[in-house]
Amino acid sequence: MSRPRWMNWALAAGAGALALTLLLPTSNRTMPRPSALQENPQKEHASKQRLKVQDIKATDLLTRVDAKQHLGMMLNKTATMNEAQITRYMKQLQDSHGHIRSIQLMNTNGTSSKRFDRTVKPAGRLEQQKLNHTWNLAKQAVNKRQSFESSSFPMGKEKYFVVGQPSKDGKRAVIALFSQNVLNAVEEHQRKNLRMIPYPREGKFRIESVHPDTLNEITVKTGHDNANASHFYENEIVIRFRQDPSEHDMRIIHSDLKTQSARKLGYTYVFRSETMNYKQLHDYFGSKWNPLYMEPHYMYLTNEAPAEQTDVTIPNDVLFSDYQWNLPAIETNRGWNITKGNKDVIVAVVDTGVDVNHPDLKGKLLEGYNVVKPGSKPMDDVGHGTHVAGIIGAIVNNNEGVAGMSWYNKVLPVKVLDNSGSGTTYAVAEGIIWAADHGAKVINMSLGNYADAQFLHDAIKYAFDRDIVLIAATGNDNTERPGYPAAYPEVFAVSATDPDMNKASYSNYGDYVDVTAPGSSIASTYPDNQYAALSGTSMASPHVAALAGLIRSLNPDLSNTEVMDLMRQSVIDLGDPGHDKYYGYGQIDVYKALRAASGSSAPLQFWPQHVRQQMDNTLKKHIR
């Protein structure tokens, strides 16, 4: 690999070893305060513990939904296989999914049973008895044509659960033991990144802890402007309840509306009535259920798209509807009717690497580069980069796991951080330059530090001068102190919001913030073919990187500065009107941004460039 001359010069001069670390939350204060005094250790530890537990609970739910999906696939795929084919299939499955420790395929009439075990070491007789008892309960359930799911139970240092599922005709069944080692991984990951233990270790990079300069008190405003409601479904309404309705409540609603079902997306419900129009539905829910908000189910038209393609796209990815609140919150589904991306527009993830074998990223990853260990694949040994990559590009509509924001954009993994989640300025700079030289149109950087390193800034300028959109997370210390690379003028800075569209309590803020994006308990891919929920501005940044990739897919004529201006102006305005230091210009709106970027209606501020491009294209057609 050849390097630019200035880069060799910098290496020869001995680039400083400023460490940049992953941007997961390092604080979870509930509100900025005017005093810079630190919270007492007990309160600080308690708030960090709550956030860690929240992510672990969400990850537990993800593992269970994923497990049930695997059992359904096993039953379907083995239905027509002979014994040799089944044995081969199970070996391949367990080789690629190490957390599936035991599988038993059986006929519910007891005529046939085959079991496939991996090493499981109960710590003692009681644990073995617990496993045997749980397995027998699963057998009893599936023999009655009922599904089974156990609570988590420990064996050794790991937690496990058992799932049983009968086939649709009830004649066959599968029982499996799943390890929840991912919970231990998420807990350890968050213990480090929440600074509940010393991390990174002082002796490695000589890093001192960073304390915020100022914390100013604010009153956070929330909400979404719903003024333009001229096009919506007459007999439908979108509702977010203050508390999810019970089954009894839903039966009452279905009876009152004379409907059989409701659609649920994240925290909101879409109801359709055969007898009421929108105004009647609004009056009904307002008077009887006192919801948090009500709004029309808007219709929308994309440029040159037939009317039947204007419905909201709901992917069949197993975890989407119940766990990926983040994508509907930023209108990703509606945006997919305008573009789903383009394989020629590459989004680089400069991070800890990516699990290149993850089935939900298969076909979406390019070869990439490992700065930490040149010549090796950019494999993720931390989990962070895999999670970031999944937010951008997990395969959509494959009946598995999560949905990424882009259906078609390729992801270029560049490993610049080692297995501690840290790396030097040189490594990060080399990774940025390598990505710039290998086709990246967008670069995501969910990493940072509070020191302004000119060496890193030069690498940023190198990529920026090559028309690349650079996106970075602001940091997670709830401080106004600028973090780098996010605070460089060439970089688009992203802070985090929670599901209520508040500034996330851990998210940094400041005048340099461009926009916000969802960052709390985000479900995405995780190493070893698993899924996890993590929180941080690290999770917010790839939402914006994916949006930039979609914009460049739709309108490749826009320059990097035009893409950034467009994203700033196509937002849900939160906080004070216009730009403010807590939300930047607001939370990204994928649909609004893609409408503005569509070639047939160039944004007004880009009109001269758009016209020039149209003229150039016309001239090329007629002049040889």
XYZ file of C-alpha atoms in Angstrom:
624
model
C 0.000 0.000 0.000
C 1.459 3.383 -0.966
C 1.088 6.340 1.390
C 1.029 10.078 0.577
C 4.389 11.793 1.122
C 3.158 13.880 4.006
C 2.040 10.735 5.749
C 5.475 9.116 5.512
C 6.968 12.352 6.777
C 4.630 12.335 9.735
C 5.518 8.743 10.527
C 9.233 9.501 10.349
C 8.734 12.457 12.656
C 7.093 10.172 15.180
C 3.396 10.883 15.344
C 2.009 11.388 18.805
C 0.255 8.472 20.420
C -2.914 10.322 21.331
C -5.471 7.640 22.047
C -8.934 7.725 20.566
C -11.559 5.541 22.137
C -15.000 4.218 21.383
C -17.836 6.642 21.925
C -20.183 4.727 24.186
C -21.613 6.639 27.152
C -19.132 7.689 29.808
C -21.728 9.453 31.908
C -25.464 9.269 32.439
C -26.383 12.487 34.228
C -30.055 13.237 33.987
C -29.667 16.941 33.095
C -26.800 19.376 32.456
C -26.165 21.541 35.490
C -24.531 24.986 35.803
C -21.958 23.679 38.232
C -18.999 21.616 37.062
C -19.017 19.766 40.378
C -18.950 16.030 39.937
C -21.861 13.924 41.154
C -21.046 11.915 44.250
C -19.596 8.485 43.403
C -22.642 6.554 44.604
C -25.089 8.456 42.369
C -22.733 8.370 39.398
C -22.262 4.619 39.748
C -26.009 4.044 40.167
C -26.883 5.993 37.007
C -24.280 4.118 34.985
C -25.519 0.828 36.393
C -29.086 1.614 35.254
C -27.999 2.292 31.688
C -25.904 -0.879 31.602
C -28.822 -2.964 32.909
C -31.151 -1.411 30.325
C -28.893 -2.505 27.465
C -28.452 -5.999 28.938
C -32.224 -6.456 29.268
C -32.778 -5.318 25.698
C -30.058 -7.698 24.493
C -31.697 -10.564 26.399
C -34.932 -9.935 24.494
C -33.073 -9.820 21.177
C -31.394 -13.185 21.826
C -34.733 -14.834 22.555
C -36.478 -13.560 19.441
C -33.453 -14.582 17.356
C -33.500 -18.067 18.972
C -37.144 -18.664 18.063
C -36.412 -17.651 14.484
C -33.592 -20.194 14.302
C -35.872 -22.991 15.536
C -38.457 -22.186 12.894
C -35.778 -22.266 10.202
C -34.462 -25.607 11.489
C -37.900 -27.208 11.245
C -38.477 -25.875 7.747
C -35.068 -26.785 6.348
C -34.832 -30.275 7.833
C -38.343 -31.333 6.841
C -37.183 -32.919 3.564
C -33.587 -33.838 4.520
C -32.217 -37.324 5.112
C -30.125 -38.119 8.195
C -26.775 -37.368 6.566
C -28.003 -34.013 5.304
C -29.442 -33.142 8.708
C -26.166 -34.007 10.447
C -24.196 -31.874 7.988
C -26.638 -28.962 8.308
C -26.553 -29.032 12.119
C -22.765 -29.079 12.184
C -22.588 -26.073 9.878
C -25.187 -24.262 11.964
C -23.393 -24.860 15.249
C -19.992 -24.049 13.728
C -21.284 -20.623 12.661
C -23.515 -20.050 15.708
C -21.445 -21.027 18.718
C -24.164 -19.946 21.135
C -26.439 -22.824 19.981
C -25.062 -25.491 22.324
C -27.569 -28.367 22.025
C -30.267 -29.235 19.481
C -32.785 -32.084 19.541
C -34.935 -32.848 16.507
C -37.819 -35.184 17.265
C -41.109 -36.578 16.098
C -43.816 -35.751 18.618
C -45.107 -39.344 18.461
C -41.789 -40.531 19.888
C -40.713 -42.602 16.874
C -37.548 -40.672 16.111
C -35.178 -38.353 17.931
C -31.703 -37.049 17.117
C -29.589 -34.791 19.343
C -26.582 -32.600 18.507
C -24.514 -31.402 21.474
C -21.628 -29.028 21.902
C -19.545 -28.879 25.078
C -21.573 -27.617 28.019
C -20.036 -27.893 31.469
C -22.481 -27.570 34.369
C -20.610 -26.494 37.500
C -22.200 -29.240 39.573
C -24.978 -31.757 40.118
C -27.624 -29.115 40.834
C -26.931 -27.288 37.597
C -27.138 -30.544 35.643
C -30.453 -31.326 37.322
C -31.744 -27.853 36.420
C -30.789 -28.375 32.764
C -32.381 -31.853 32.643
C -35.572 -30.598 34.289
C -35.878 -27.668 31.910
C -35.234 -29.892 28.889
C -37.957 -32.308 30.019
C -40.416 -29.434 30.432
C -39.672 -28.417 26.856
C -40.309 -31.990 25.656
C -43.633 -32.129 27.456
C -44.703 -28.835 25.876
C -43.796 -29.690 22.276
C -45.400 -33.142 22.584
C -48.604 -31.228 23.343
C -47.924 -29.081 20.246
C -47.082 -26.076 22.422
C -44.088 -23.746 22.284
C -41.749 -23.500 25.264
C -39.313 -20.866 26.503
C -37.481 -21.067 29.815
C -36.179 -18.296 31.995
C -32.409 -17.770 32.038
C -30.396 -20.031 34.335
C -26.659 -20.094 35.128
C -24.241 -22.899 34.357
C -20.680 -22.076 35.192
C -19.937 -18.479 34.213
C -22.595 -18.260 31.500
C -26.368 -17.990 31.396
C -28.509 -20.272 29.248
C -32.128 -20.738 28.234
C -34.058 -23.533 26.535
C -36.539 -23.040 23.703
C -38.865 -25.649 22.210
C -41.028 -25.307 19.131
C -43.364 -27.712 17.293
C -43.796 -27.659 13.533
C -46.947 -26.136 12.078
C -48.534 -29.570 11.626
C -47.482 -30.617 15.121
C -45.787 -33.814 13.958
C -42.192 -32.666 14.457
C -40.457 -30.469 17.006
C -37.082 -29.004 17.882
C -35.608 -28.157 21.285
C -32.411 -26.160 21.707
C -30.142 -24.863 24.443
C -28.851 -21.337 23.824
C -25.908 -19.723 25.578
C -26.351 -16.068 26.497
C -22.647 -15.337 26.531
C -23.498 -12.157 24.650
C -24.955 -10.773 27.906
C -21.578 -11.170 29.587
C -19.926 -9.528 26.574
C -22.310 -6.556 26.627
C -21.905 -6.181 30.387
C -18.105 -6.190 30.132
C -18.219 -3.863 27.142
C -20.378 -1.348 28.989
C -18.396 -1.643 32.233
C -15.367 -0.489 30.303
C -17.028 2.219 28.285
C -19.078 3.543 31.190
C -15.748 3.807 33.059
C -17.009 1.565 35.848
C -13.522 0.096 35.770
C -10.309 1.905 34.745
C -10.378 1.979 30.939
C -8.207 2.303 28.973
C -5.562 1.394 31.520
C -3.406 4.372 32.411
C -0.183 2.486 31.720
C -0.930 1.846 28.047
C -1.541 5.283 26.533
C -0.926 7.538 29.565
C -4.431 8.896 29.278
C -5.818 11.208 31.909
C -9.519 11.359 32.674
C -11.325 14.249 31.003
C -13.644 16.459 33.095
C -16.275 18.670 31.467
C -15.594 22.415 31.422
C -19.185 23.641 31.847
C -22.688 22.166 32.348
C -25.505 24.597 31.634
C -29.059 23.927 32.796
C -31.734 23.584 30.106
C -35.356 22.678 29.759
C -35.539 20.083 26.989
C -38.357 20.573 24.488
C -39.812 17.669 22.534
C -42.248 17.072 19.705
C -42.669 16.835 15.989
C -44.291 19.402 13.715
C -47.424 17.742 12.322
C -48.842 20.790 10.575
C -48.859 19.473 6.994
C -51.590 16.866 7.266
C -53.297 17.422 3.960
C -52.661 13.869 2.712
C -53.477 11.005 5.043
C -55.565 7.865 5.204
C -59.108 8.911 6.035
C -59.962 5.894 8.194
C -56.646 5.502 10.044
C -54.929 7.127 12.992
C -51.467 6.866 14.581
C -51.493 6.615 18.379
C -48.814 6.559 21.034
C -50.317 5.624 24.394
C -48.926 6.785 27.706
C -48.820 3.109 28.655
C -49.126 0.175 26.273
C -52.697 -1.122 26.245
C -53.365 -4.529 27.774
C -54.971 -7.375 25.857
C -58.276 -6.432 27.468
C -57.860 -2.818 26.346
C -57.083 -3.942 22.801
C -60.233 -6.066 22.702
C -62.287 -3.021 23.684
C -60.626 -0.857 21.016
C -61.099 -3.505 18.320
C -64.753 -3.812 19.278
C -65.333 -0.053 19.296
C -63.585 0.433 15.944
C -65.048 -2.733 14.430
C -61.591 -3.885 13.376
C -59.624 -7.073 14.025
C -56.043 -5.872 14.284
C -53.665 -2.974 14.758
C -50.187 -2.405 13.409
C -47.454 -1.621 15.925
C -44.181 0.119 15.081
C -41.882 0.628 18.036
C -43.969 2.572 20.546
C -46.789 3.618 18.206
C -49.931 1.920 16.917
C -51.769 2.395 13.641
C -55.513 1.718 13.867
C -57.942 1.447 10.953
C -61.714 1.634 11.309
C -64.348 0.545 8.842
C -66.886 2.990 10.284
C -64.987 6.079 11.559
C -63.068 8.793 9.719
C -59.952 10.463 11.102
C -61.812 13.146 13.047
C -64.055 10.558 14.688
C -61.047 8.386 15.526
C -59.294 11.421 16.986
C -62.303 12.249 19.166
C -62.665 8.626 20.254
C -59.067 8.106 21.366
C -58.788 11.583 22.852
C -61.848 11.218 25.049
C -61.469 7.563 26.056
C -57.750 6.731 26.093
C -55.878 10.031 26.690
C -52.878 9.083 24.495
C -49.494 10.775 24.536
C -50.131 11.899 20.976
C -52.425 11.309 18.005
C -51.758 12.120 14.379
C -52.929 11.144 10.904
C -51.359 8.216 9.106
C -49.807 10.328 6.396
C -49.707 9.430 2.741
C -46.770 10.548 0.630
C -45.797 10.519 -3.020
C -42.297 10.058 -4.323
C -41.123 11.552 -7.596
C -42.197 9.474 -10.588
C -43.309 6.591 -8.326
C -46.586 4.791 -9.028
C -49.225 5.237 -6.334
C -49.139 1.608 -5.220
C -45.516 2.043 -4.110
C -46.212 4.807 -1.606
C -47.055 2.623 1.388
C -44.628 2.522 4.290
C -42.183 -0.336 3.785
C -42.251 -2.747 6.725
C -39.340 -5.187 6.395
C -39.743 -8.770 7.570
C -36.553 -8.743 9.673
C -37.489 -10.506 12.901
C -36.330 -7.813 15.325
C -37.536 -4.807 13.339
C -41.108 -4.196 14.482
C -40.583 -4.721 18.202
C -37.051 -3.467 18.786
C -35.882 -1.082 16.076
C -37.742 2.001 17.273
C -34.952 4.093 15.838
C -35.718 3.621 12.123
C -39.398 4.677 12.106
C -38.468 7.560 14.446
C -36.404 9.149 11.677
C -38.796 8.228 8.818
C -36.465 5.602 7.348
C -39.341 3.426 6.113
C -40.842 6.258 4.097
C -37.437 7.190 2.751
C -37.035 3.693 1.294
C -39.770 4.540 -1.208
C -37.408 7.139 -2.665
C -34.175 5.144 -2.561
C -32.811 2.057 -0.872
C -29.201 2.903 -1.673
C -26.662 1.982 -4.342
C -23.862 -0.598 -4.173
C -21.465 1.841 -5.822
C -21.722 4.327 -2.941
C -19.398 2.993 -0.234
C -19.718 3.834 3.468
C -16.505 3.218 5.428
C -16.633 2.261 9.115
C -13.377 3.361 10.763
C -13.668 1.464 14.029
C -12.767 -1.832 15.741
C -13.351 -3.832 12.561
C -16.447 -5.859 11.653
C -17.426 -9.515 12.056
C -17.007 -10.391 8.379
C -18.817 -13.715 8.848
C -22.046 -12.335 10.328
C -24.998 -13.700 8.272
C -26.888 -10.404 8.538
C -23.976 -8.595 6.869
C -23.276 -11.232 4.209
C -22.709 -9.626 0.830
C -22.747 -6.089 2.267
C -19.089 -5.921 3.342
C -16.104 -5.091 1.171
C -12.669 -6.516 1.936
C -11.525 -3.601 4.073
C -8.211 -3.073 5.842
C -6.639 -3.824 9.230
C -4.389 -0.966 10.378
C -3.723 -2.647 13.721
C -2.428 -5.857 12.113
C -1.770 -5.292 8.403
C -2.269 -8.393 6.287
C -5.050 -9.738 8.514
C -8.761 -9.375 7.921
C -10.356 -6.421 9.738
C -12.108 -8.742 12.202
C -13.872 -7.173 15.155
C -12.607 -8.373 18.537
C -14.611 -5.838 20.546
C -18.138 -5.789 19.089
C -18.394 -2.046 18.585
C -17.617 -1.885 14.866
C -19.956 -4.789 14.061
C -22.771 -2.976 15.860
C -22.071 0.260 13.969
C -21.916 -1.568 10.614
C -25.279 -3.251 11.246
C -27.008 0.083 11.859
C -25.811 1.178 8.427
C -26.084 -1.967 6.366
C -27.580 -5.065 7.996
C -29.430 -6.986 5.281
C -33.044 -5.872 4.942
C -35.983 -8.210 4.310
C -34.094 -11.468 4.865
C -36.326 -12.777 7.671
C -33.394 -12.537 10.060
C -32.212 -10.216 12.789
C -32.252 -6.479 12.216
C -32.700 -4.157 9.258
C -29.987 -1.679 8.324
C -30.828 1.768 7.006
C -29.427 0.984 3.561
C -30.483 -1.986 1.459
C -27.669 -1.770 -1.071
C -24.785 0.524 -0.020
C -21.596 -1.422 0.638
C -19.808 -1.124 3.970
C -16.007 -0.846 4.016
C -14.591 -2.027 7.374
C -11.355 -0.338 8.477
C -9.919 -1.597 11.768
C -8.036 1.184 13.573
C -8.810 0.324 17.213
C -7.381 -2.725 18.977
C -9.017 -5.274 21.258
C -9.091 -2.742 24.108
C -11.217 -0.408 21.982
C -8.457 2.172 21.714
C -5.979 3.269 19.080
C -3.373 5.892 18.325
C -3.831 9.047 16.301
C -1.611 7.534 13.646
C -3.751 4.404 13.323
C -6.957 6.416 12.988
C -5.352 8.834 10.519
C -4.023 5.952 8.410
C -7.451 4.331 8.419
C -9.153 7.515 7.228
C -6.641 7.976 4.422
C -6.852 4.322 3.392
C -10.650 4.571 3.174
C -10.365 7.783 1.158
C -7.975 6.082 -1.283
C -10.187 3.002 -1.645
C -13.491 4.392 -2.808
C -15.303 5.571 0.320
C -17.915 8.271 -0.339
C -18.865 8.481 3.352
C -16.729 7.742 6.432
C -18.221 7.042 9.856
C -16.051 7.621 12.945
C -17.664 6.551 16.217
C -14.518 7.399 18.176
C -12.842 10.451 19.615
C -10.889 12.376 22.198
C -10.870 15.928 23.545
C -7.412 16.807 22.240
C -7.078 18.694 18.949
C -4.404 16.694 17.099
C -3.171 18.408 13.945
C -1.998 15.070 12.588
C -5.529 13.723 12.727
C -6.877 16.977 11.303
C -4.563 16.663 8.308
C -5.973 13.197 7.603
C -9.491 14.606 7.876
C -8.618 17.351 5.393
C -7.109 14.771 3.055
C -10.410 12.892 2.915
C -12.543 16.042 2.820
C -10.584 17.402 -0.153
C -11.507 14.191 -1.995
C -15.211 15.017 -1.664
C -15.905 12.518 1.126
C -18.637 13.126 3.706
C -17.089 12.629 7.147
C -19.420 11.811 10.054
C -18.375 11.559 13.715
C -19.940 11.050 17.129
C -19.593 13.919 19.593
C -18.923 11.891 22.743
C -20.712 10.772 25.860
C -19.582 12.824 28.842
C -22.539 15.242 28.769
C -20.077 18.069 28.323
C -19.837 21.136 26.115
C -16.131 20.612 25.580
C -15.537 19.944 21.857
C -14.533 16.385 21.016
C -12.402 15.482 18.006
C -12.671 14.543 15.199
C -16.346 15.609 15.508
C -15.480 19.266 16.193
C -13.299 19.754 13.106
C -15.066 22.044 10.604
C -14.789 19.420 7.854
C -16.640 16.833 9.954
C -20.394 16.472 10.447
C -20.949 16.162 14.227
C -23.708 13.921 15.608
C -25.174 13.837 19.126
C -27.733 11.351 20.457
C -31.437 11.390 21.269
C -33.558 8.903 23.210
C -36.913 7.374 22.131
C -38.781 10.459 23.403
C -36.678 12.722 21.166
C -34.914 14.239 24.182
C -31.184 14.801 24.174
C -29.774 11.564 25.564
C -28.520 12.194 29.085
C -24.984 11.053 28.234
C -24.675 12.918 24.924
C -22.165 15.729 24.499
C -23.402 19.056 23.193
C -22.028 22.367 21.923
C -22.154 24.902 19.121
C -20.301 22.522 16.821
C -23.099 19.893 16.869
C -24.770 19.558 13.470
C -27.653 17.157 14.147
C -28.919 14.481 16.502
C -29.963 10.893 15.788
C -31.267 7.971 17.879
C -28.613 6.552 20.204
C -30.216 4.752 23.156
C -30.609 0.948 23.311
C -30.129 0.520 19.574
C -30.503 -3.066 18.339
C -27.896 -4.185 15.830
C -25.511 -6.945 14.790
C -22.890 -8.289 17.195
C -19.955 -10.702 16.760
C -20.462 -14.479 16.570
C -23.704 -14.138 14.606
C -25.544 -12.506 17.488
C -27.425 -9.265 18.190
C -27.134 -6.717 20.986
C -28.573 -3.406 22.158
C -26.036 -0.672 22.904
C -26.287 3.017 23.795
C -24.089 5.960 22.877
C -23.377 8.649 20.328
C -21.429 5.830 18.647
C -24.842 4.429 17.741
C -26.243 7.807 16.632
C -23.433 8.604 14.195
C -23.966 5.643 11.796
C -27.618 6.654 11.337
C -26.341 9.873 9.785
C -23.591 8.114 7.822
C -26.230 5.810 6.338
C -28.393 8.810 5.441
C -25.434 10.444 3.704
C -24.921 7.205 1.757
C -28.578 7.177 0.695
C -28.397 10.821 -0.392
C -25.285 10.198 -2.471
C -26.956 7.114 -3.956
C -29.944 9.185 -5.019
C -28.066 12.272 -6.187
C -24.372 11.583 -6.828
C -23.954 15.093 -8.257
C -24.104 16.678 -4.804
C -20.742 17.565 -3.284
C -19.838 16.621 0.278
C -20.621 20.133 1.550
C -23.968 20.078 -0.247
C -24.844 16.735 1.315
C -24.007 18.113 4.755
C -26.019 21.309 4.191
C -28.958 19.263 2.993
C -28.902 17.047 6.105
C -28.752 20.129 8.360
C -31.790 21.668 6.689
C -33.931 18.509 6.412
C -34.497 17.790 10.097
C -37.104 17.637 12.831
C -36.327 20.874 14.678
C -35.932 20.169 18.399
C -35.001 22.526 21.219
C -34.835 26.238 20.410
C -35.917 27.175 16.857
C -33.084 26.791 14.383
C -29.633 25.755 15.520
C -28.916 25.245 19.202
C -26.073 23.591 21.047
C -28.112 20.693 22.436
C -29.704 19.370 19.217
C -27.755 21.145 16.479
C -30.274 21.809 13.722
C -32.476 18.959 14.965
C -32.986 15.212 14.585
C -32.426 13.791 11.105
C -35.472 13.042 8.944
C -34.603 10.498 6.257
C -37.730 11.026 4.173
C -37.443 14.815 4.200
C -33.746 14.695 3.314
C -34.227 12.261 0.437
C -37.096 14.277 -0.992
C -34.870 17.339 -0.942
C -32.042 15.382 -2.574
C -34.133 13.892 -5.399
C -32.735 14.978 -8.761
C -35.968 16.352 -10.217
C -36.443 18.875 -7.413
C -33.053 20.160 -6.338
C -33.053 22.152 -3.084
C -33.209 25.898 -3.720
C -29.852 26.564 -2.091
C -28.231 24.154 -4.575
C -30.100 25.500 -7.611
C -27.133 27.086 -9.438
C -25.000 23.950 -9.053
C -27.939 21.779 -10.088
C -28.555 23.865 -13.203
C -24.881 23.803 -14.134
C -24.856 20.029 -13.805
C -27.974 19.716 -15.977
C -26.333 21.918 -18.617
C -23.120 19.877 -18.489
C -25.078 16.647 -18.955
C -26.940 18.125 -21.928
C -23.728 19.306 -23.546
C -22.130 15.889 -23.123
C -25.011 14.326 -25.033
C -24.677 16.660 -28.043
C -20.992 17.560 -28.190
C -18.334 15.006 -28.914
